[in-house]
Amino acid sequence: MGLKDGRDYRTWSSVDGEAVTYLVYVCPKDSLQVRSFWFPFVGSFPYKGHFKRAHAEKEAASFERKGFDAAVVPVAAYNTPFPWGDPLPSPVLKWADGDLAELVIHELVHGTVYFRNRGDFNEAVASWLAERAVEGFLTGDALAAWKKGRDLGEARARLVEELAAKLEAVYAAKGEREPVFAWAREEAEKRGVRLREPLNNAVVVSYSTYRGEPALFDALHEKHGRDWKKTIPALKALDRKDPWRDLRAQVKLGP
C-alpha cells in the first residue's frame, strides 16, 4: 500500500483491561468547537491522553466543574511520532480479524500521513483509509462479520451527523439542547446503535473527529485510480497548514 515500514507492532506488550489509554475531549456547553491540548515537540491535539482512567476522569471532572462538557474515551492502541516502535497491546490480539486489521492499519497510517497540529485531519484520514483498505484485505466469513460491524458504525455516524447539525442550529438560535439529546437517544434505540453516555457536546465531537468527510477522501482515491501508492503520497503532499481546504480544492467537492 505504501504505508511506512517502521518498527511498529512487530512486538506486543501485556496490558490489563481493554484500553491502553484514555482520551479526554472538552467542549463548551453551547458549541461543538473542541478544546485543543498542546504538547511540546508534537504540537496540539483535539484530546488529551492518560494511561490511567482515574486520571482521565479526574481531568474531565475538573473541566465540568468549570462549566464545560467533557468525555472520557477508552482507546485500544496508539502510535507515537517517535523513532522507537510501538508494541501492539495484548487485548487486541483477541479481536476478530477484521477489527484487528483495521486497528493496525489505522495506527500505521498515523506513522505515514501526519500533519502537525491537525489532529482532526489525522484521525479522519486514518479511519477512512483503514476502513477502505480492510475491505480489500479480508475474505469469506471474516469479511462478512467485519461488514456487519461496519454497517452499524455507518448507521451511528449518520445519526451523529444529524445530531451535530441539530445542535449547531440550536446553539445558533440560543435554544435548549436537551430535547435534541433526547431525540438522539430515541433514534439510537430505533436504529439499533449505541451512543456514549452521558451524551453531551464532547461525546458528539469524539465521534466526529474520527469521521471527517469520507467523500473527500473517496474522491481523491478515485482521482488516483484507487491506487494506494498514488493516493497516500497525494495525501502526504496536502497543504501542511490547511489539508482540508487543499483536499477540497483538489477534488472540487464542498465549499
Short mmCIF file of C-alpha atoms in Angstrom, two decimals:
data_model
loop_
_atom_site.label_atom_id
_atom_site.label_comp_id
_atom_site.label_asym_id
_atom_site.label_seq_id
_atom_site.Cartn_x
_atom_site.Cartn_y
_atom_site.Cartn_z
CA MET A 1 0.00 0.00 0.00
CA GLY A 2 2.88 2.35 0.60
CA LEU A 3 2.47 2.75 4.35
CA LYS A 4 5.67 3.48 6.24
CA ASP A 5 7.51 0.25 7.04
CA GLY A 6 8.72 1.09 10.51
CA ARG A 7 9.14 -1.00 13.65
CA ASP A 8 5.61 -0.52 14.95
CA TYR A 9 3.58 -3.55 16.06
CA ARG A 10 6.31 -6.11 15.43
CA THR A 11 6.08 -6.92 19.13
CA TRP A 12 3.28 -6.95 21.69
CA SER A 13 3.03 -5.94 25.33
CA SER A 14 0.87 -7.30 28.12
CA VAL A 15 -1.85 -4.83 29.11
CA ASP A 16 -4.50 -5.21 31.81
CA GLY A 17 -8.03 -4.29 30.75
CA GLU A 18 -9.34 -3.50 27.29
CA ALA A 19 -7.86 0.00 26.86
CA VAL A 20 -4.27 1.19 26.74
CA THR A 21 -5.03 4.89 27.08
CA TYR A 22 -7.98 7.19 27.78
CA LEU A 23 -8.67 10.35 25.78
CA VAL A 24 -10.31 13.42 27.30
CA TYR A 25 -12.39 15.58 24.95
CA VAL A 26 -13.62 19.01 26.08
CA CYS A 27 -16.17 21.40 24.53
CA PRO A 28 -18.14 24.46 25.63
CA LYS A 29 -21.75 23.68 26.52
CA ASP A 30 -23.02 25.90 23.70
CA SER A 31 -20.65 24.87 20.91
CA LEU A 32 -19.15 21.86 19.13
CA GLN A 33 -15.78 23.62 18.97
CA VAL A 34 -13.40 21.17 20.63
CA ARG A 35 -10.71 22.41 23.00
CA SER A 36 -7.16 21.76 21.80
CA PHE A 37 -4.37 20.48 24.02
CA TRP A 38 -0.79 21.45 23.20
CA PHE A 39 2.28 19.31 23.95
CA PRO A 40 5.99 20.11 23.47
CA PHE A 41 7.63 18.64 20.34
CA VAL A 42 4.42 17.06 18.94
CA GLY A 43 2.01 20.03 18.80
CA SER A 44 -1.72 20.27 19.51
CA PHE A 45 -4.42 17.60 19.56
CA PRO A 46 -8.23 17.66 19.92
CA TYR A 47 -7.90 15.46 23.01
CA LYS A 48 -5.56 14.68 25.88
CA GLY A 49 -4.50 11.12 26.64
CA HIS A 50 -3.98 9.48 30.03
CA PHE A 51 -2.65 6.00 30.71
CA LYS A 52 -4.89 5.63 33.78
CA ARG A 53 -8.66 6.01 33.57
CA ALA A 54 -8.81 7.60 37.03
CA HIS A 55 -6.51 10.40 35.88
CA ALA A 56 -8.62 10.99 32.75
CA GLU A 57 -11.85 11.06 34.73
CA LYS A 58 -10.33 13.47 37.26
CA GLU A 59 -9.35 15.88 34.49
CA ALA A 60 -12.74 15.55 32.80
CA ALA A 61 -14.48 16.30 36.12
CA SER A 62 -12.26 19.36 36.57
CA PHE A 63 -13.38 20.77 33.23
CA GLU A 64 -17.02 20.00 34.01
CA ARG A 65 -16.76 21.95 37.25
CA LYS A 66 -15.58 24.90 35.17
CA GLY A 67 -18.73 24.70 33.04
CA PHE A 68 -17.51 22.63 30.09
CA ASP A 69 -18.75 19.38 28.58
CA ALA A 70 -16.20 16.57 28.84
CA ALA A 71 -15.96 12.95 27.74
CA VAL A 72 -13.51 10.14 28.51
CA VAL A 73 -12.99 7.75 25.59
CA PRO A 74 -11.02 4.49 26.00
CA VAL A 75 -8.58 3.66 23.19
CA ALA A 76 -7.17 0.22 22.42
CA ALA A 77 -3.88 1.29 20.77
CA TYR A 78 -1.86 4.32 19.75
CA ASN A 79 1.02 5.39 17.53
CA THR A 80 3.64 7.78 18.85
CA PRO A 81 5.59 10.06 16.46
CA PHE A 82 8.90 8.88 17.90
CA PRO A 83 11.65 6.73 16.32
CA TRP A 84 11.11 3.70 18.54
CA GLY A 85 8.47 1.13 17.61
CA ASP A 86 5.15 0.92 19.43
CA PRO A 87 4.07 -2.54 20.61
CA LEU A 88 0.63 -3.97 19.99
CA PRO A 89 -1.36 -4.11 23.27
CA SER A 90 -2.28 -7.68 24.19
CA PRO A 91 -6.11 -7.22 24.46
CA VAL A 92 -6.48 -6.55 20.72
CA LEU A 93 -4.96 -9.95 19.89
CA LYS A 94 -8.35 -11.42 20.83
CA TRP A 95 -10.22 -9.24 18.35
CA ALA A 96 -11.81 -10.56 15.16
CA ASP A 97 -9.52 -10.49 12.12
CA GLY A 98 -11.28 -7.52 10.51
CA ASP A 99 -11.27 -5.35 13.61
CA LEU A 100 -7.62 -6.13 14.32
CA ALA A 101 -6.58 -5.40 10.73
CA GLU A 102 -8.50 -2.11 10.75
CA LEU A 103 -6.87 -1.07 14.02
CA VAL A 104 -3.34 -1.87 12.86
CA ILE A 105 -3.78 -0.11 9.50
CA HIS A 106 -5.33 2.91 11.25
CA GLU A 107 -2.31 3.24 13.53
CA LEU A 108 0.19 2.66 10.70
CA VAL A 109 -1.45 5.49 8.77
CA HIS A 110 -0.61 7.79 11.69
CA GLY A 111 3.04 6.89 11.16
CA THR A 112 2.76 7.64 7.43
CA VAL A 113 0.38 10.59 6.96
CA TYR A 114 0.81 13.10 9.78
CA PHE A 115 0.04 16.82 9.91
CA ARG A 116 1.29 18.70 12.95
CA ASN A 117 -1.47 20.45 14.90
CA ARG A 118 -4.19 18.88 12.71
CA GLY A 119 -5.38 16.01 14.86
CA ASP A 120 -8.85 16.19 13.32
CA PHE A 121 -7.46 15.52 9.85
CA ASN A 122 -5.02 12.86 11.07
CA GLU A 123 -7.76 10.83 12.76
CA ALA A 124 -10.20 11.22 9.88
CA VAL A 125 -7.74 10.11 7.20
CA ALA A 126 -6.56 7.16 9.30
CA SER A 127 -10.13 6.00 9.92
CA TRP A 128 -11.11 6.35 6.26
CA LEU A 129 -8.00 4.67 4.87
CA ALA A 130 -8.14 1.76 7.31
CA GLU A 131 -11.79 1.07 6.55
CA ARG A 132 -11.26 1.11 2.78
CA ALA A 133 -8.10 -1.00 3.00
CA VAL A 134 -9.58 -3.70 5.22
CA GLU A 135 -12.29 -4.38 2.68
CA GLY A 136 -9.58 -5.47 0.24
CA PHE A 137 -7.70 -7.46 2.87
CA LEU A 138 -10.46 -9.77 4.14
CA THR A 139 -12.37 -12.62 2.50
CA GLY A 140 -15.19 -15.01 3.35
CA ASP A 141 -16.72 -15.09 6.82
CA ALA A 142 -14.20 -12.60 8.20
CA LEU A 143 -15.24 -10.05 5.59
CA ALA A 144 -18.94 -10.66 6.23
CA ALA A 145 -18.51 -10.24 10.00
CA TRP A 146 -16.50 -7.06 9.59
CA LYS A 147 -19.05 -5.59 7.15
CA LYS A 148 -21.81 -6.18 9.69
CA GLY A 149 -19.91 -4.13 12.26
CA ARG A 150 -19.03 -1.52 9.63
CA ASP A 151 -22.70 -1.08 8.74
CA LEU A 152 -23.55 -0.45 12.40
CA GLY A 153 -20.74 2.08 12.54
CA GLU A 154 -22.11 3.83 9.45
CA ALA A 155 -25.58 3.97 10.99
CA ARG A 156 -24.15 5.58 14.12
CA ALA A 157 -22.06 8.02 12.07
CA ARG A 158 -25.16 9.17 10.16
CA LEU A 159 -27.02 9.68 13.43
CA VAL A 160 -24.14 11.68 14.91
CA GLU A 161 -24.01 13.87 11.78
CA GLU A 162 -27.73 14.57 12.13
CA LEU A 163 -27.32 15.24 15.84
CA ALA A 164 -24.43 17.65 15.23
CA ALA A 165 -26.46 19.57 12.63
CA LYS A 166 -29.42 19.89 15.01
CA LEU A 167 -27.16 21.05 17.85
CA GLU A 168 -25.48 23.67 15.67
CA ALA A 169 -28.91 25.05 14.74
CA VAL A 170 -30.00 25.11 18.40
CA TYR A 171 -26.84 26.87 19.53
CA ALA A 172 -27.12 29.44 16.74
CA ALA A 173 -30.69 30.19 17.89
CA LYS A 174 -29.71 30.21 21.61
CA GLY A 175 -32.18 27.38 22.18
CA GLU A 176 -32.37 24.40 24.55
CA ARG A 177 -30.22 21.39 23.74
CA GLU A 178 -31.71 18.70 25.97
CA PRO A 179 -34.65 17.95 23.62
CA VAL A 180 -32.08 17.32 20.87
CA PHE A 181 -30.16 14.86 23.02
CA ALA A 182 -33.44 13.14 23.93
CA TRP A 183 -34.25 12.83 20.21
CA ALA A 184 -30.80 11.29 19.58
CA ARG A 185 -31.32 8.68 22.30
CA GLU A 186 -34.68 7.70 20.84
CA GLU A 187 -33.23 7.49 17.33
CA ALA A 188 -30.29 5.40 18.54
CA GLU A 189 -32.70 2.87 20.00
CA LYS A 190 -34.75 2.79 16.80
CA ARG A 191 -31.66 2.35 14.60
CA GLY A 192 -30.05 -0.26 16.83
CA VAL A 193 -26.90 1.73 17.61
CA ARG A 194 -25.30 2.85 20.87
CA LEU A 195 -24.14 6.32 21.90
CA ARG A 196 -21.82 7.09 24.78
CA GLU A 197 -23.42 8.47 27.91
CA PRO A 198 -23.78 10.95 29.41
CA LEU A 199 -24.45 12.44 25.97
CA ASN A 200 -23.01 15.93 25.52
CA ASN A 201 -21.04 18.08 23.06
CA ALA A 202 -17.73 16.41 23.88
CA VAL A 203 -19.20 12.97 23.15
CA VAL A 204 -20.50 14.19 19.79
CA VAL A 205 -17.08 15.63 18.89
CA SER A 206 -15.32 12.42 19.98
CA TYR A 207 -17.26 10.61 17.23
CA SER A 208 -16.98 13.37 14.63
CA THR A 209 -13.18 13.65 14.99
CA TYR A 210 -12.72 10.14 13.61
CA ARG A 211 -15.33 10.55 10.88
CA GLY A 212 -14.29 13.68 8.99
CA GLU A 213 -15.57 13.83 5.42
CA PRO A 214 -15.14 10.39 3.78
CA ALA A 215 -16.50 11.61 0.41
CA LEU A 216 -13.48 13.89 0.01
CA PHE A 217 -11.03 11.05 0.58
CA ASP A 218 -13.00 8.74 -1.72
CA ALA A 219 -12.87 11.35 -4.48
CA LEU A 220 -9.10 11.73 -4.12
CA HIS A 221 -8.67 7.95 -4.21
CA GLU A 222 -10.77 7.74 -7.40
CA LYS A 223 -8.73 10.57 -8.92
CA HIS A 224 -5.61 8.44 -8.48
CA GLY A 225 -7.13 5.28 -9.93
CA ARG A 226 -7.76 3.72 -6.49
CA ASP A 227 -4.02 3.05 -6.33
CA TRP A 228 -2.81 3.35 -2.73
CA LYS A 229 0.76 4.00 -3.84
CA LYS A 230 -0.51 7.17 -5.56
CA THR A 231 -3.24 8.19 -3.12
CA ILE A 232 -1.07 8.04 0.00
CA PRO A 233 1.68 10.31 -1.43
CA ALA A 234 -1.09 12.69 -2.57
CA LEU A 235 -2.42 12.80 0.98
CA LYS A 236 1.06 13.44 2.37
CA ALA A 237 1.57 16.29 -0.12
CA LEU A 238 -1.50 18.27 1.01
CA ASP A 239 -1.00 21.75 2.42
CA ARG A 240 0.51 21.43 5.88
CA LYS A 241 -1.46 24.32 7.38
CA ASP A 242 -4.89 23.51 5.94
CA PRO A 243 -5.10 19.99 4.46
CA TRP A 244 -8.93 20.06 4.43
CA ARG A 245 -9.05 23.14 2.20
CA ASP A 246 -6.39 21.75 -0.12
CA LEU A 247 -8.20 18.41 -0.34
CA ARG A 248 -11.50 20.11 -1.24
CA ALA A 249 -9.76 22.16 -3.91
CA GLN A 250 -8.14 19.10 -5.47
CA VAL A 251 -11.34 17.07 -5.71
CA LYS A 252 -13.66 20.06 -6.21
CA LEU A 253 -16.20 18.93 -3.60
CA GLY A 254 -17.74 21.17 -0.97
CA PRO A 255 -17.14 24.88 -0.29
#
